[in-house]
Coordinates of N, CA and C in Angstrom, one line a residue:
X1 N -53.1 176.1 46.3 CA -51.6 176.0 46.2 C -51.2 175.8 44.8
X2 N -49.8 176.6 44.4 CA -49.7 176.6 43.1 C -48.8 175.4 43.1
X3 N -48.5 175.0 41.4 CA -47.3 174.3 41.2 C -45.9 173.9 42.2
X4 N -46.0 172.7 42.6 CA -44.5 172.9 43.0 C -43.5 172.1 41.9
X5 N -42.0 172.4 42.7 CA -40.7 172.6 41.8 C -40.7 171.5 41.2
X6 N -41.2 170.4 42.0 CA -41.6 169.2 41.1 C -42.1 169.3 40.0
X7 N -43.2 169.6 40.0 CA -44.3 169.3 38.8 C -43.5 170.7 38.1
X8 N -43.2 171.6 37.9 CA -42.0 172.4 37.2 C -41.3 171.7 36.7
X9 N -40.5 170.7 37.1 CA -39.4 170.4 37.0 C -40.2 169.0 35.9
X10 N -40.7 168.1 36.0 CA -41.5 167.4 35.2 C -42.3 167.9 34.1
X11 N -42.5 168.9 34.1 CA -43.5 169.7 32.9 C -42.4 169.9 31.9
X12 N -40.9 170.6 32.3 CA -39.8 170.6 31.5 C -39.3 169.7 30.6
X13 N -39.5 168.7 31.8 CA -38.9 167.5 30.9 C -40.0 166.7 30.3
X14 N -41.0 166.9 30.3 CA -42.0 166.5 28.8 C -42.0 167.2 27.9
X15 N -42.0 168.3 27.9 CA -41.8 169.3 26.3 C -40.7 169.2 26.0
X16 N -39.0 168.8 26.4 CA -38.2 168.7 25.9 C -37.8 167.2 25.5
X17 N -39.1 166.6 26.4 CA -38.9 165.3 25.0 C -39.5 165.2 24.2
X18 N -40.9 165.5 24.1 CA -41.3 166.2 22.9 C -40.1 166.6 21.7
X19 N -39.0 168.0 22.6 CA -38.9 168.4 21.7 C -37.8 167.4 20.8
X20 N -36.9 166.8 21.6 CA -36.0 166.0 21.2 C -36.1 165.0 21.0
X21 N -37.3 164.2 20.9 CA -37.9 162.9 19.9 C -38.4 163.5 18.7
X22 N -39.4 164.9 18.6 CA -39.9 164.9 17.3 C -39.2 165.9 16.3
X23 N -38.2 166.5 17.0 CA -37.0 167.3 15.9 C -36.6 165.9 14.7
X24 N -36.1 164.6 15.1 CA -36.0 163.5 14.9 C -36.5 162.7 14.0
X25 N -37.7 162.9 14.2 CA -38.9 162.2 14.0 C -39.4 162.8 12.4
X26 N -39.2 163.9 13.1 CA -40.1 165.2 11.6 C -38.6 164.9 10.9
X27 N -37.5 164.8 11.2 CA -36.4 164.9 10.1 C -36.8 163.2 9.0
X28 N -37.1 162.4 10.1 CA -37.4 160.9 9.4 C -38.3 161.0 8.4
X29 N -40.0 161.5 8.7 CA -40.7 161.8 8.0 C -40.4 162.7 6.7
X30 N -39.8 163.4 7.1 CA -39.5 164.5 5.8 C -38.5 163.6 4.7
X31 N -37.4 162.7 5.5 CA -36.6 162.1 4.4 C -37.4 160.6 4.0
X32 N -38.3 160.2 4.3 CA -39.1 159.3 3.9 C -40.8 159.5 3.3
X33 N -40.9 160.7 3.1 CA -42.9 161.1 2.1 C -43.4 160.9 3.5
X34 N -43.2 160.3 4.5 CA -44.7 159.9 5.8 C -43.5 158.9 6.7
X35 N -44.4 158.2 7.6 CA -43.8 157.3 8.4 C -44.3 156.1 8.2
X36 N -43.6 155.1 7.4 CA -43.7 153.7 7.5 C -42.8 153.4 8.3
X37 N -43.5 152.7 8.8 CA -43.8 152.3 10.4 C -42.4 151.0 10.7
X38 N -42.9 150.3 9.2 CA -41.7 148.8 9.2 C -40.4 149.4 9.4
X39 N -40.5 150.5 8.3 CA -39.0 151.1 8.1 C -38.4 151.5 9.5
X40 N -39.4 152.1 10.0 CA -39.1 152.7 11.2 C -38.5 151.8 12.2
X41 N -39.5 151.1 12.4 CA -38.5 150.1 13.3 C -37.7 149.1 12.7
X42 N -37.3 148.9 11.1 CA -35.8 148.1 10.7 C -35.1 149.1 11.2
X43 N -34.8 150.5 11.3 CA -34.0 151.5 11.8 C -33.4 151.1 12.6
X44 N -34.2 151.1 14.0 CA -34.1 150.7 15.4 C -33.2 149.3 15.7
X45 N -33.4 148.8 14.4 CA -32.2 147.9 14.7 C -31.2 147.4 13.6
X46 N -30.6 148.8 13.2 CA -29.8 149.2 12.1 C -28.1 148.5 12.9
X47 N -28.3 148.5 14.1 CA -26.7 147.9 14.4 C -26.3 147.7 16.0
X48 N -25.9 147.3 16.1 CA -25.8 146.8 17.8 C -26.4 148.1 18.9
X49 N -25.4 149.0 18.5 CA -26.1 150.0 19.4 C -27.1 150.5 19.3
X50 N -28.1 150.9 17.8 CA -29.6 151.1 18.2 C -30.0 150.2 18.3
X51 N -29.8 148.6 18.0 CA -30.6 147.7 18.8 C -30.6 148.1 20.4
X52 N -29.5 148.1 21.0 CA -29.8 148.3 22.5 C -30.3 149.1 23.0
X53 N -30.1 150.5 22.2 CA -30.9 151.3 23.2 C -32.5 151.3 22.5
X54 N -32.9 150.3 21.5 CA -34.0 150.0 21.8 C -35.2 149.3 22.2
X55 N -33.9 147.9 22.2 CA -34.3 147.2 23.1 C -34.8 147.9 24.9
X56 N -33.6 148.6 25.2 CA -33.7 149.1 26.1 C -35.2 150.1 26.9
X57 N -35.3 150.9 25.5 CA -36.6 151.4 25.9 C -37.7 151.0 25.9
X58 N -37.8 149.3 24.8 CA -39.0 148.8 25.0 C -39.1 148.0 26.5
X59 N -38.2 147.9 27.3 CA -38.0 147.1 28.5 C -38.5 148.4 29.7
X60 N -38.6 149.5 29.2 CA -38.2 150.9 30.2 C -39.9 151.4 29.6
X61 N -40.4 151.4 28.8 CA -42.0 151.3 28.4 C -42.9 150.2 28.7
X62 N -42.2 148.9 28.8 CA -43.3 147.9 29.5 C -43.1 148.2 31.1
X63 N -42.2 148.3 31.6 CA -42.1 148.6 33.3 C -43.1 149.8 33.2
X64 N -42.7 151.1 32.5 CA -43.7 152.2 32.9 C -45.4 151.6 33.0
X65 N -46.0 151.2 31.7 CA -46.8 151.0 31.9 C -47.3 149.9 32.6
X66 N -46.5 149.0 32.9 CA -47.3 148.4 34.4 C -47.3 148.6 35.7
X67 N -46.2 150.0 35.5 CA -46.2 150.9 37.0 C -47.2 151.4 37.1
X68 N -47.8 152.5 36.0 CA -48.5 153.5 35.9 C -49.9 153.4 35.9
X69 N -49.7 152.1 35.7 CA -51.5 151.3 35.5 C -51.7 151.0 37.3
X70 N -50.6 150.6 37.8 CA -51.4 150.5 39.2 C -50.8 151.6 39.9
X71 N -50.1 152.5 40.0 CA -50.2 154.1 40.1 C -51.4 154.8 40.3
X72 N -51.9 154.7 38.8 CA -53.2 155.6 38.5 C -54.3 154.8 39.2
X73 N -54.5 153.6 39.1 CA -55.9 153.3 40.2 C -55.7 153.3 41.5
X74 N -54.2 153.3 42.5 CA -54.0 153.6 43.6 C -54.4 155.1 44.2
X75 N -53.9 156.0 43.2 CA -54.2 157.4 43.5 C -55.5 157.7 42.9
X76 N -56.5 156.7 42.2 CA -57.5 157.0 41.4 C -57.4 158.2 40.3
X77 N -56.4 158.2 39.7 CA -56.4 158.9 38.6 C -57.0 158.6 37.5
X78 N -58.1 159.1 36.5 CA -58.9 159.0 35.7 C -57.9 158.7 34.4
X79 N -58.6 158.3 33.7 CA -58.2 158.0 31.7 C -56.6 157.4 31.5
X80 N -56.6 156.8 32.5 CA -54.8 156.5 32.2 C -54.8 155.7 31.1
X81 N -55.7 155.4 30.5 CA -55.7 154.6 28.9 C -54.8 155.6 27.8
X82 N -54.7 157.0 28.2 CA -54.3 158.1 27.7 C -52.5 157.9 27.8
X83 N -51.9 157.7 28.7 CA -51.0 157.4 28.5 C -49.7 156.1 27.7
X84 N -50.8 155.4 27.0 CA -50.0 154.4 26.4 C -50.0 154.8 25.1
X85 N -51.4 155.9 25.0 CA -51.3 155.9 23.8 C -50.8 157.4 23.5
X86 N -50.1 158.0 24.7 CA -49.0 159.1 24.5 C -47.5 158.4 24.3
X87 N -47.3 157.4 24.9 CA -46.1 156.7 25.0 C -45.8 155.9 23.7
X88 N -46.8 155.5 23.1 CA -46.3 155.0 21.3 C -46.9 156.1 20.3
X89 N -47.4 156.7 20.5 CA -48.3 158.4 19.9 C -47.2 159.3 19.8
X90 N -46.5 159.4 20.7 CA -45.7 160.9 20.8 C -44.3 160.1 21.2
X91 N -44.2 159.9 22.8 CA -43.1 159.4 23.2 C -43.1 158.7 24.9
X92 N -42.0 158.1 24.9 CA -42.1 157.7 26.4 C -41.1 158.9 27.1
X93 N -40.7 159.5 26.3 CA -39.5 161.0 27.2 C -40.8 162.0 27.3
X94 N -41.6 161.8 26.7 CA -43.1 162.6 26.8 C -43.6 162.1 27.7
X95 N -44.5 160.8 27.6 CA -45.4 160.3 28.3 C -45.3 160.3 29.8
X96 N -44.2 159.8 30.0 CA -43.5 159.6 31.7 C -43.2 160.6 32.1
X97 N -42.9 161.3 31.8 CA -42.8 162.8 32.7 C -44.1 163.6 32.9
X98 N -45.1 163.5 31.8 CA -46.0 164.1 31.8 C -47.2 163.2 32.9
X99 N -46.9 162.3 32.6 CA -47.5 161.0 34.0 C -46.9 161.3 35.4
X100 N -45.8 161.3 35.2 CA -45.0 162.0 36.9 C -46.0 163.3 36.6
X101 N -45.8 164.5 36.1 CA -46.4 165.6 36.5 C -48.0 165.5 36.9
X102 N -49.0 164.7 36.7 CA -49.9 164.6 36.7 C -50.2 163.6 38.3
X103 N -49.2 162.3 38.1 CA -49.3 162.1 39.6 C -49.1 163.1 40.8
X104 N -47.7 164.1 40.7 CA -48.0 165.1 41.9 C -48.7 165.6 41.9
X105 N -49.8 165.9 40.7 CA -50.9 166.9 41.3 C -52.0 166.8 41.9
X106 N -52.0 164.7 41.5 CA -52.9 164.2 41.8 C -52.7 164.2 43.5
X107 N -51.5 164.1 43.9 CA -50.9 162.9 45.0 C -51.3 164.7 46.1
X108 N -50.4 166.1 45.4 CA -50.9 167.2 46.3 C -52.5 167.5 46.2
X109 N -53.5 167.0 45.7 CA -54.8 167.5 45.7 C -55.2 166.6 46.5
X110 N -55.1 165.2 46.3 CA -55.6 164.7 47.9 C -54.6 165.0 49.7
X111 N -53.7 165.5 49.4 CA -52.5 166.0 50.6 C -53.6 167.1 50.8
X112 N -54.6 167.8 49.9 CA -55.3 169.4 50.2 C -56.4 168.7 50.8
X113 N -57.0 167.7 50.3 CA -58.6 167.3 50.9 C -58.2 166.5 52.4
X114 N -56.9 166.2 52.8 CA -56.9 165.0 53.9 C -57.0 166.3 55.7

């Protein structure tokens, strides 16, 4: 059985967070020699509203990964160590979708063996 519209539909929306965290990211890098890291996050809380919405996603990153951690041993999905360090590596608009896409394949490959 091939892909369903799900896992489509989640493959999308990881490469387009990809793409729209690291368009960003590479513009920060480029106006700073590299990425210091401090700077980076004094950024994040340059003024009420990027505080919240980063407060926000560090609240919406600790849920994922204490979802995903008992997710992935429920459906016995292998190396989920891999996803935290997609989620501070790359992104959490990456990581979580690409985690959803890997749970339906996981979740329809045992739906094939039952």
């Amino acid at each position: 059985m091939g892909p369903t519209a799900r896992q489509w539909i989640y493959a999308v929306i990881a490469i387009t967070g990809v793409a729209v965290t690291w368009y960003f990211n590479l513009q920060f890098i480029a106006e700073h020699g590299g990425l210091p890291i401090d700077r980076f996050i004094a950024d994040v809380y340059v003024n009420a509203a990027a505080s919240s919405i980063g407060n926000d996603l560090l609240v919406v990153v600790a849920a994922f990964l204490v979802w995903s951690f008992a997710e992935a041993r429920r459906l016995g999905m292998r190396h989920w160590w891999v996803y935290p360090i997609l989620t501070f590596g790359i992104a959490i608009a990456f990581a979580m979708p690409f985690f959803l896409w890997m749970r339906e394949r996981r979740m329809a490959a045992l739906a094939a063996t039952a």
